[in-house]
């Protein structure tokens, strides 16, 4: 299992981690298989979406903020229930195939860490399976 | 493939299944790998979120009820379309890494079965891969 | 890695791909393992939900359209931000177990490709792991 360290810059943030995951795959020397990417936090998530136009992930984060309001008579007293709910909607993990030593992603796809309760120091775990 | 039986207690319910999944991992004797957790139902789901404060999963279920209203001119005649929609939003499966015979979860993370159309008798399937 | 080609018929569409995935599993000759299903697009997704009554996936698509409005002052200039957001909410991949050469799905479950920005020619990738 490998680990990536991330420092998010604000309450809501998205960080393109595609190159870092690709580097882990390259370092492993595994040509064919899959990589499991896992966020060990409950107020963050990982998603795969467009990496070319940075407006896309901004729109995703902004709309998530409308779907899940920051304040809504939540029971959890820490004030970050919206972040927990977004984490469940987007999800804590992704699985990506590896072919010829490279991540199999569509032309426009990139892997994004999503911060919903930053800024914080965060981790992303990755495990590579041959097959 | 292993199977866990769950009895949900009400229409909306969350059940922490972390210990049961960890027991399956322990029984397998597999030290390094991953476990695939799968819900074979279309009105339930599985998510990973905070296990320490039970208010968090209550907030998640309550807010999902606001995002997806129980009644909304749905076509499906059984009256449980909202439950199907929540199942797709939260997702039917999770993948968790195994290191030294233990699930790799963040400090606050637990694995929850989410019931959206109970009470019912439910199953959760788990399959463990070495690697 | 195997690939399925799909032609979606309208802006919003769902296509049951269970039989095609099962065929790939059958062709592989692998009796026990898992299949990773991956959508290499950023305005589409894959989900597992009820396959018996076609009203269920219609309700899912219609309600997603209410949760994520088509127009909402999005920054992304291509006019398909709603499709990108739905892709992140539903997710780009699924993992399904294989037992005795067959997909392990619940009685009512089917695997659906979800089109949020069609009609288009689309691909679904599948990779089968023995174990």
CSV table of C-alpha atoms in Angstrom, one decimal:
chain,number,residue,atom,x,y,z
A,1,UNK,CA,0.0,0.0,0.0
A,2,UNK,CA,1.3,3.4,-0.9
A,3,UNK,CA,0.2,6.8,0.5
A,4,UNK,CA,0.1,10.3,-1.0
A,5,UNK,CA,0.1,13.4,1.2
A,6,UNK,CA,-2.1,16.3,0.1
A,7,UNK,CA,-2.5,19.8,1.6
A,8,UNK,CA,-5.8,21.3,0.6
A,9,UNK,CA,-6.0,25.1,0.3
A,10,UNK,CA,-9.5,26.1,1.4
A,11,UNK,CA,-12.8,24.8,2.8
A,12,UNK,CA,-13.8,23.4,-0.7
A,13,UNK,CA,-11.0,22.2,-3.0
A,14,UNK,CA,-10.3,19.8,-5.7
A,15,UNK,CA,-6.8,18.5,-6.4
A,16,UNK,CA,-5.9,16.5,-9.6
A,17,UNK,CA,-4.0,13.5,-8.3
A,18,UNK,CA,-3.7,11.7,-11.7
A,19,UNK,CA,0.0,12.2,-12.1
A,20,UNK,CA,0.8,11.1,-8.6
A,21,UNK,CA,-1.3,7.9,-9.0
A,22,UNK,CA,0.4,7.2,-12.4
A,23,UNK,CA,3.8,7.7,-10.7
A,24,UNK,CA,2.9,5.0,-8.1
A,25,UNK,CA,1.8,2.7,-10.9
A,26,UNK,CA,5.0,3.3,-12.8
A,27,UNK,CA,7.2,2.8,-9.7
A,28,UNK,CA,5.4,-0.6,-9.0
A,29,UNK,CA,6.7,-2.0,-12.4
A,30,UNK,CA,3.2,-3.6,-12.8
A,31,UNK,CA,2.1,-3.5,-16.4
A,32,UNK,CA,-1.4,-5.1,-16.2
A,33,UNK,CA,-3.8,-4.9,-13.3
A,34,UNK,CA,-5.8,-2.4,-11.3
A,35,UNK,CA,-5.2,0.3,-8.8
A,36,UNK,CA,-7.5,0.9,-5.8
A,37,UNK,CA,-7.5,4.5,-4.7
A,38,UNK,CA,-8.9,5.1,-1.2
A,39,UNK,CA,-9.5,8.3,0.9
A,40,UNK,CA,-9.3,7.5,4.6
A,41,UNK,CA,-11.3,10.6,5.6
A,42,UNK,CA,-15.0,11.1,6.2
A,43,UNK,CA,-15.3,14.7,5.0
A,44,UNK,CA,-13.5,14.3,1.7
A,45,UNK,CA,-13.8,12.0,-1.4
A,46,UNK,CA,-12.3,10.9,-4.7
A,47,UNK,CA,-14.0,11.2,-8.1
A,48,UNK,CA,-13.1,10.8,-11.8
A,49,UNK,CA,-14.2,13.7,-14.1
A,50,UNK,CA,-12.9,16.2,-16.7
A,51,UNK,CA,-9.4,17.4,-16.2
A,52,UNK,CA,-9.1,19.7,-19.2
A,53,UNK,CA,-11.3,22.6,-18.2
A,54,UNK,CA,-10.9,23.5,-14.5
A,55,UNK,CA,-14.5,25.0,-14.6
A,56,UNK,CA,-15.9,21.5,-14.5
A,57,UNK,CA,-14.8,20.6,-11.0
A,58,UNK,CA,-15.7,24.1,-9.8
A,59,UNK,CA,-19.2,23.5,-11.1
A,60,UNK,CA,-19.3,20.1,-9.4
A,61,UNK,CA,-18.3,21.6,-6.0
A,62,UNK,CA,-20.6,24.6,-6.3
A,63,UNK,CA,-23.6,22.4,-7.2
A,64,UNK,CA,-22.8,19.9,-4.4
A,65,UNK,CA,-23.0,23.0,-2.1
A,66,UNK,CA,-26.5,23.6,-3.4
A,67,UNK,CA,-27.6,20.0,-3.1
A,68,UNK,CA,-26.3,19.7,0.4
A,69,UNK,CA,-26.6,23.0,2.3
A,70,UNK,CA,-23.9,23.9,4.8
A,71,UNK,CA,-26.6,24.5,7.6
A,72,UNK,CA,-29.8,22.5,7.7
A,73,UNK,CA,-30.6,21.6,11.4
A,74,UNK,CA,-28.0,18.9,11.4
A,75,UNK,CA,-27.6,16.8,14.6
A,76,UNK,CA,-23.8,16.4,14.4
A,77,UNK,CA,-22.4,19.2,16.5
A,78,UNK,CA,-19.1,19.8,14.7
A,79,UNK,CA,-20.8,21.8,12.0
A,80,UNK,CA,-19.4,19.7,9.1
A,81,UNK,CA,-22.4,17.4,8.4
A,82,UNK,CA,-22.6,18.7,4.9
A,83,UNK,CA,-19.1,17.6,4.3
A,84,UNK,CA,-19.9,14.1,5.6
A,85,UNK,CA,-23.0,13.9,3.3
A,86,UNK,CA,-21.0,14.9,0.2
A,87,UNK,CA,-18.4,12.3,1.1
A,88,UNK,CA,-21.0,9.6,0.9
A,89,UNK,CA,-22.5,11.0,-2.3
A,90,UNK,CA,-19.2,11.2,-4.1
A,91,UNK,CA,-17.6,8.2,-2.5
A,92,UNK,CA,-14.3,7.3,-0.7
A,93,UNK,CA,-12.7,5.2,-3.4
A,94,UNK,CA,-12.1,4.5,-7.1
A,95,UNK,CA,-10.8,1.6,-9.0
A,96,UNK,CA,-8.8,2.2,-12.2
A,97,UNK,CA,-7.4,-0.4,-14.7
A,98,UNK,CA,-3.7,-0.5,-15.6
A,99,UNK,CA,-2.6,-1.5,-19.1
A,100,UNK,CA,1.0,-1.4,-20.4
A,101,UNK,CA,2.0,0.3,-17.1
A,102,UNK,CA,-0.5,3.2,-17.6
A,103,UNK,CA,-3.8,4.1,-16.0
A,104,UNK,CA,-6.7,3.4,-18.3
A,105,UNK,CA,-8.6,6.7,-18.4
A,106,UNK,CA,-10.8,8.3,-21.1
A,107,UNK,CA,-9.4,11.3,-23.1
A,108,UNK,CA,-11.0,13.8,-20.7
A,109,UNK,CA,-10.8,11.9,-17.4
A,110,UNK,CA,-8.6,12.8,-14.5
A,111,UNK,CA,-8.7,11.6,-10.8
A,112,UNK,CA,-9.6,14.3,-8.3
A,113,UNK,CA,-9.3,14.5,-4.5
A,114,UNK,CA,-12.3,16.4,-3.3
A,115,UNK,CA,-12.0,18.4,0.0
A,116,UNK,CA,-15.3,19.3,1.6
A,117,UNK,CA,-14.0,20.5,5.1
A,118,UNK,CA,-10.6,22.1,4.6
A,119,UNK,CA,-8.1,23.4,4.6
A,120,UNK,CA,-6.4,20.2,6.0
A,121,UNK,CA,-3.5,17.9,5.6
A,122,UNK,CA,-5.0,14.8,3.9
A,123,UNK,CA,-3.9,11.3,2.7
A,124,UNK,CA,-4.8,9.2,-0.2
A,125,UNK,CA,-4.0,5.4,-0.1
A,126,UNK,CA,-3.3,3.4,-3.3
A,127,UNK,CA,-2.9,-0.3,-3.7
A,128,UNK,CA,-1.9,-1.9,-7.0
A,129,UNK,CA,-2.9,-5.4,-8.0
A,130,UNK,CA,-1.4,-7.4,-10.8
A,131,UNK,CA,-3.7,-9.4,-13.1
B,1,UNK,CA,-17.8,-15.4,-1.3
B,2,UNK,CA,-19.2,-14.8,2.2
B,3,UNK,CA,-22.6,-13.5,3.2
B,4,UNK,CA,-23.8,-11.5,6.2
B,5,UNK,CA,-27.4,-11.4,7.2
B,6,UNK,CA,-28.9,-8.1,8.4
B,7,UNK,CA,-32.3,-7.3,9.9
B,8,UNK,CA,-33.1,-3.7,9.5
B,9,UNK,CA,-35.4,-2.1,12.0
B,10,UNK,CA,-37.4,0.6,10.2
B,11,UNK,CA,-38.0,2.2,6.8
B,12,UNK,CA,-34.7,4.1,7.0
B,13,UNK,CA,-31.8,2.6,8.9
B,14,UNK,CA,-28.0,2.4,9.0
B,15,UNK,CA,-26.1,-0.5,10.4
B,16,UNK,CA,-22.4,-0.5,11.2
B,17,UNK,CA,-21.1,-3.7,9.6
B,18,UNK,CA,-17.4,-3.0,10.1
B,19,UNK,CA,-16.8,-5.6,12.8
B,20,UNK,CA,-18.6,-8.3,10.8
B,21,UNK,CA,-16.5,-7.5,7.7
B,22,UNK,CA,-13.4,-7.5,9.8
B,23,UNK,CA,-14.3,-10.9,11.2
B,24,UNK,CA,-14.7,-12.3,7.6
B,25,UNK,CA,-11.2,-10.9,6.8
B,26,UNK,CA,-9.8,-12.5,10.0
B,27,UNK,CA,-11.4,-15.9,9.3
B,28,UNK,CA,-9.9,-15.9,5.8
B,29,UNK,CA,-6.4,-15.8,7.1
B,30,UNK,CA,-5.5,-13.4,4.3
B,31,UNK,CA,-3.0,-10.8,5.5
B,32,UNK,CA,-2.7,-8.5,2.4
B,33,UNK,CA,-5.3,-7.8,-0.2
B,34,UNK,CA,-8.7,-6.3,-0.6
B,35,UNK,CA,-12.3,-7.0,0.3
B,36,UNK,CA,-15.1,-6.3,-2.0
B,37,UNK,CA,-18.4,-5.6,-0.2
B,38,UNK,CA,-21.6,-5.8,-2.3
B,39,UNK,CA,-25.3,-5.2,-1.5
B,40,UNK,CA,-27.5,-7.4,-3.7
B,41,UNK,CA,-30.5,-5.2,-3.2
B,42,UNK,CA,-31.9,-2.2,-5.2
B,43,UNK,CA,-33.4,-0.2,-2.4
B,44,UNK,CA,-30.3,-0.3,0.0
B,45,UNK,CA,-26.7,0.6,-0.3
B,46,UNK,CA,-23.3,0.6,1.5
B,47,UNK,CA,-21.2,3.6,2.4
B,48,UNK,CA,-18.1,4.4,4.4
B,49,UNK,CA,-18.4,7.4,6.8
B,50,UNK,CA,-18.0,8.4,10.4
B,51,UNK,CA,-18.7,5.7,13.0
B,52,UNK,CA,-17.9,7.7,16.2
B,53,UNK,CA,-20.9,10.0,16.4
B,54,UNK,CA,-24.1,8.3,15.4
B,55,UNK,CA,-25.5,11.7,14.5
B,56,UNK,CA,-23.5,11.7,11.3
B,57,UNK,CA,-25.3,8.8,9.6
B,58,UNK,CA,-28.6,10.2,10.9
B,59,UNK,CA,-27.8,13.5,9.2
B,60,UNK,CA,-26.9,11.6,6.0
B,61,UNK,CA,-30.2,9.7,5.9
B,62,UNK,CA,-32.2,12.8,6.8
B,63,UNK,CA,-30.6,14.9,4.1
B,64,UNK,CA,-30.9,12.1,1.5
B,65,UNK,CA,-34.7,12.2,2.3
B,66,UNK,CA,-34.7,15.9,1.4
B,67,UNK,CA,-32.6,15.5,-1.8
B,68,UNK,CA,-34.9,12.6,-3.0
B,69,UNK,CA,-38.5,13.2,-1.8
B,70,UNK,CA,-40.5,10.1,-1.0
B,71,UNK,CA,-43.3,11.2,-3.3
B,72,UNK,CA,-42.6,13.0,-6.6
B,73,UNK,CA,-44.9,11.7,-9.4
B,74,UNK,CA,-42.7,8.6,-9.8
B,75,UNK,CA,-43.6,6.1,-12.5
B,76,UNK,CA,-42.6,3.0,-10.6
B,77,UNK,CA,-45.9,1.8,-9.0
B,78,UNK,CA,-44.4,0.1,-5.9
B,79,UNK,CA,-44.0,3.4,-4.1
B,80,UNK,CA,-40.3,3.0,-3.3
B,81,UNK,CA,-38.7,4.9,-6.2
B,82,UNK,CA,-37.0,7.2,-3.7
B,83,UNK,CA,-35.3,4.2,-2.2
B,84,UNK,CA,-34.1,3.0,-5.7
B,85,UNK,CA,-32.7,6.5,-6.4
B,86,UNK,CA,-30.8,6.7,-3.1
B,87,UNK,CA,-29.4,3.3,-3.8
B,88,UNK,CA,-27.9,4.6,-7.0
B,89,UNK,CA,-26.6,7.8,-5.4
B,90,UNK,CA,-24.9,6.0,-2.5
B,91,UNK,CA,-23.9,2.9,-4.4
B,92,UNK,CA,-24.1,-0.9,-4.0
B,93,UNK,CA,-20.5,-1.7,-3.3
B,94,UNK,CA,-17.3,-0.7,-1.6
B,95,UNK,CA,-13.7,-1.9,-1.8
B,96,UNK,CA,-11.5,-1.8,1.2
B,97,UNK,CA,-7.8,-2.7,1.5
B,98,UNK,CA,-6.4,-5.3,3.9
B,99,UNK,CA,-3.0,-4.9,5.6
B,100,UNK,CA,-1.6,-7.2,8.3
B,101,UNK,CA,-5.0,-9.0,8.4
B,102,UNK,CA,-6.9,-5.8,9.1
B,103,UNK,CA,-9.2,-3.5,7.1
B,104,UNK,CA,-7.4,-0.3,6.2
B,105,UNK,CA,-9.8,2.5,7.4
B,106,UNK,CA,-9.2,6.0,8.5
B,107,UNK,CA,-9.5,6.9,12.2
B,108,UNK,CA,-13.2,7.9,12.0
B,109,UNK,CA,-14.3,5.6,9.2
B,110,UNK,CA,-16.8,2.7,9.5
B,111,UNK,CA,-18.7,0.7,7.0
B,112,UNK,CA,-22.5,1.2,7.0
B,113,UNK,CA,-25.3,-0.8,5.4
B,114,UNK,CA,-28.0,1.8,4.4
B,115,UNK,CA,-31.6,0.7,4.4
B,116,UNK,CA,-33.9,2.9,2.4
B,117,UNK,CA,-37.0,0.7,2.2
B,118,UNK,CA,-37.2,-1.4,5.4
B,119,UNK,CA,-37.7,-3.0,7.6
B,120,UNK,CA,-36.5,-6.1,5.8
B,121,UNK,CA,-34.1,-9.0,6.0
B,122,UNK,CA,-31.1,-8.1,4.0
B,123,UNK,CA,-27.8,-9.7,2.8
B,124,UNK,CA,-24.3,-8.2,2.3
B,125,UNK,CA,-21.8,-10.2,0.2
B,126,UNK,CA,-18.1,-10.0,0.8
B,127,UNK,CA,-15.2,-11.5,-1.3
B,128,UNK,CA,-11.6,-11.3,-0.2
B,129,UNK,CA,-8.7,-11.1,-2.6
B,130,UNK,CA,-5.1,-11.8,-1.7
B,131,UNK,CA,-2.5,-9.5,-3.2
C,1,UNK,CA,-9.3,-5.5,-20.9
C,2,UNK,CA,-12.4,-5.9,-23.0
C,3,UNK,CA,-14.5,-3.1,-24.5
C,4,UNK,CA,-18.2,-2.8,-25.3
C,5,UNK,CA,-19.6,-0.2,-27.8
C,6,UNK,CA,-22.9,1.5,-27.0
C,7,UNK,CA,-25.0,3.9,-29.1
C,8,UNK,CA,-27.2,6.0,-26.9
C,9,UNK,CA,-30.5,7.2,-28.3
C,10,UNK,CA,-31.2,10.6,-26.7
C,11,UNK,CA,-29.8,13.2,-24.3
C,12,UNK,CA,-30.7,11.1,-21.3
C,13,UNK,CA,-30.7,7.3,-21.7
C,14,UNK,CA,-30.1,4.1,-19.7
C,15,UNK,CA,-29.0,0.9,-21.3
C,16,UNK,CA,-29.0,-2.5,-19.6
C,17,UNK,CA,-25.6,-3.9,-20.2
C,18,UNK,CA,-25.9,-7.0,-17.9
C,19,UNK,CA,-26.0,-9.5,-20.7
C,20,UNK,CA,-23.0,-8.0,-22.5
C,21,UNK,CA,-20.9,-8.1,-19.3
C,22,UNK,CA,-22.0,-11.6,-18.5
C,23,UNK,CA,-21.0,-12.6,-22.1
C,24,UNK,CA,-17.5,-11.2,-21.5
C,25,UNK,CA,-17.3,-13.1,-18.2
C,26,UNK,CA,-18.4,-16.3,-20.0
C,27,UNK,CA,-15.9,-15.8,-22.8
C,28,UNK,CA,-13.1,-15.4,-20.3
C,29,UNK,CA,-13.6,-18.9,-18.9
C,30,UNK,CA,-13.0,-17.5,-15.4
C,31,UNK,CA,-15.2,-19.2,-12.9
C,32,UNK,CA,-14.4,-17.3,-9.7
C,33,UNK,CA,-13.3,-13.7,-9.4
C,34,UNK,CA,-14.5,-10.2,-10.1
C,35,UNK,CA,-15.2,-7.9,-13.0
C,36,UNK,CA,-14.3,-4.2,-13.0
C,37,UNK,CA,-16.7,-2.2,-15.2
C,38,UNK,CA,-15.4,1.3,-16.2
C,39,UNK,CA,-17.0,4.1,-18.2
C,40,UNK,CA,-14.2,6.2,-19.8
C,41,UNK,CA,-16.4,9.3,-20.2
C,42,UNK,CA,-17.1,12.3,-18.0
C,43,UNK,CA,-20.8,12.9,-18.9
C,44,UNK,CA,-22.0,9.3,-18.4
C,45,UNK,CA,-21.9,6.7,-15.6
C,46,UNK,CA,-22.6,3.1,-14.6
C,47,UNK,CA,-25.0,2.0,-11.9
C,48,UNK,CA,-26.6,-1.2,-10.6
C,49,UNK,CA,-30.4,-1.0,-9.9
C,50,UNK,CA,-33.7,-2.7,-10.8
C,51,UNK,CA,-33.9,-4.3,-14.2
C,52,UNK,CA,-37.4,-5.8,-14.0
C,53,UNK,CA,-39.5,-2.6,-14.2
C,54,UNK,CA,-38.1,-0.1,-16.7
C,55,UNK,CA,-39.9,2.7,-14.8
C,56,UNK,CA,-37.2,2.5,-12.1
C,57,UNK,CA,-34.4,3.8,-14.2
C,58,UNK,CA,-36.7,6.4,-15.8
C,59,UNK,CA,-37.5,7.6,-12.3
C,60,UNK,CA,-33.8,7.7,-11.4
C,61,UNK,CA,-32.9,9.8,-14.5
C,62,UNK,CA,-35.9,12.1,-14.0
C,63,UNK,CA,-35.1,12.8,-10.4
C,64,UNK,CA,-31.3,13.3,-11.2
C,65,UNK,CA,-32.6,16.0,-13.6
C,66,UNK,CA,-34.3,17.7,-10.6
C,67,UNK,CA,-31.4,17.3,-8.3
C,68,UNK,CA,-28.9,18.7,-10.8
C,69,UNK,CA,-30.7,21.4,-13.0
C,70,UNK,CA,-29.6,21.6,-16.7
C,71,UNK,CA,-29.0,25.3,-16.4
C,72,UNK,CA,-27.7,26.9,-13.2
C,73,UNK,CA,-25.1,29.6,-13.9
C,74,UNK,CA,-22.4,27.0,-14.5
C,75,UNK,CA,-18.9,28.1,-15.4
C,76,UNK,CA,-18.1,25.4,-17.9
C,77,UNK,CA,-19.0,26.8,-21.3
C,78,UNK,CA,-20.0,23.7,-23.2
C,79,UNK,CA,-23.4,23.6,-21.6
C,80,UNK,CA,-23.1,20.1,-20.2
C,81,UNK,CA,-22.1,20.8,-16.6
C,82,UNK,CA,-25.2,19.0,-15.3
C,83,UNK,CA,-24.0,15.8,-17.1
C,84,UNK,CA,-20.6,16.1,-15.5
C,85,UNK,CA,-22.1,16.5,-12.0
C,86,UNK,CA,-24.4,13.5,-12.5
C,87,UNK,CA,-21.4,11.5,-13.6
C,88,UNK,CA,-19.7,12.2,-10.3
C,89,UNK,CA,-22.8,11.5,-8.3
C,90,UNK,CA,-23.5,8.1,-9.9
C,91,UNK,CA,-19.9,7.1,-10.5
C,92,UNK,CA,-17.7,5.9,-13.4
C,93,UNK,CA,-17.2,2.3,-12.3
C,94,UNK,CA,-18.7,-0.8,-10.6
C,95,UNK,CA,-17.2,-4.0,-9.3
C,96,UNK,CA,-19.2,-7.2,-9.5
C,97,UNK,CA,-18.2,-10.7,-8.1
C,98,UNK,CA,-18.1,-13.8,-10.3
C,99,UNK,CA,-19.1,-17.2,-9.0
C,100,UNK,CA,-19.4,-20.4,-11.1
C,101,UNK,CA,-18.8,-18.3,-14.2
C,102,UNK,CA,-21.7,-16.0,-13.5
C,103,UNK,CA,-22.1,-12.4,-12.3
C,104,UNK,CA,-23.3,-12.3,-8.6
C,105,UNK,CA,-26.3,-10.0,-8.7
C,106,UNK,CA,-29.4,-9.8,-6.5
C,107,UNK,CA,-32.7,-11.0,-8.0
C,108,UNK,CA,-33.7,-7.5,-9.1
C,109,UNK,CA,-30.3,-6.1,-10.0
C,110,UNK,CA,-29.1,-5.2,-13.5
C,111,UNK,CA,-26.1,-3.2,-14.6
C,112,UNK,CA,-27.0,0.1,-16.5
C,113,UNK,CA,-25.0,2.4,-18.6
C,114,UNK,CA,-26.3,6.0,-17.9
C,115,UNK,CA,-26.1,8.6,-20.6
C,116,UNK,CA,-26.4,12.2,-19.4
C,117,UNK,CA,-25.3,14.1,-22.6
C,118,UNK,CA,-26.3,12.1,-25.6
C,119,UNK,CA,-27.0,10.8,-28.1
C,120,UNK,CA,-23.4,9.6,-28.5
C,121,UNK,CA,-21.3,6.6,-29.3
C,122,UNK,CA,-19.9,5.4,-26.0
C,123,UNK,CA,-17.6,2.7,-24.7
C,124,UNK,CA,-17.6,0.6,-21.5
C,125,UNK,CA,-14.4,-1.2,-20.5
C,126,UNK,CA,-14.4,-4.4,-18.5
C,127,UNK,CA,-11.5,-6.3,-16.9
C,128,UNK,CA,-11.9,-9.7,-15.3
C,129,UNK,CA,-9.8,-10.8,-12.3
C,130,UNK,CA,-9.5,-14.4,-11.2
C,131,UNK,CA,-9.5,-15.1,-7.5
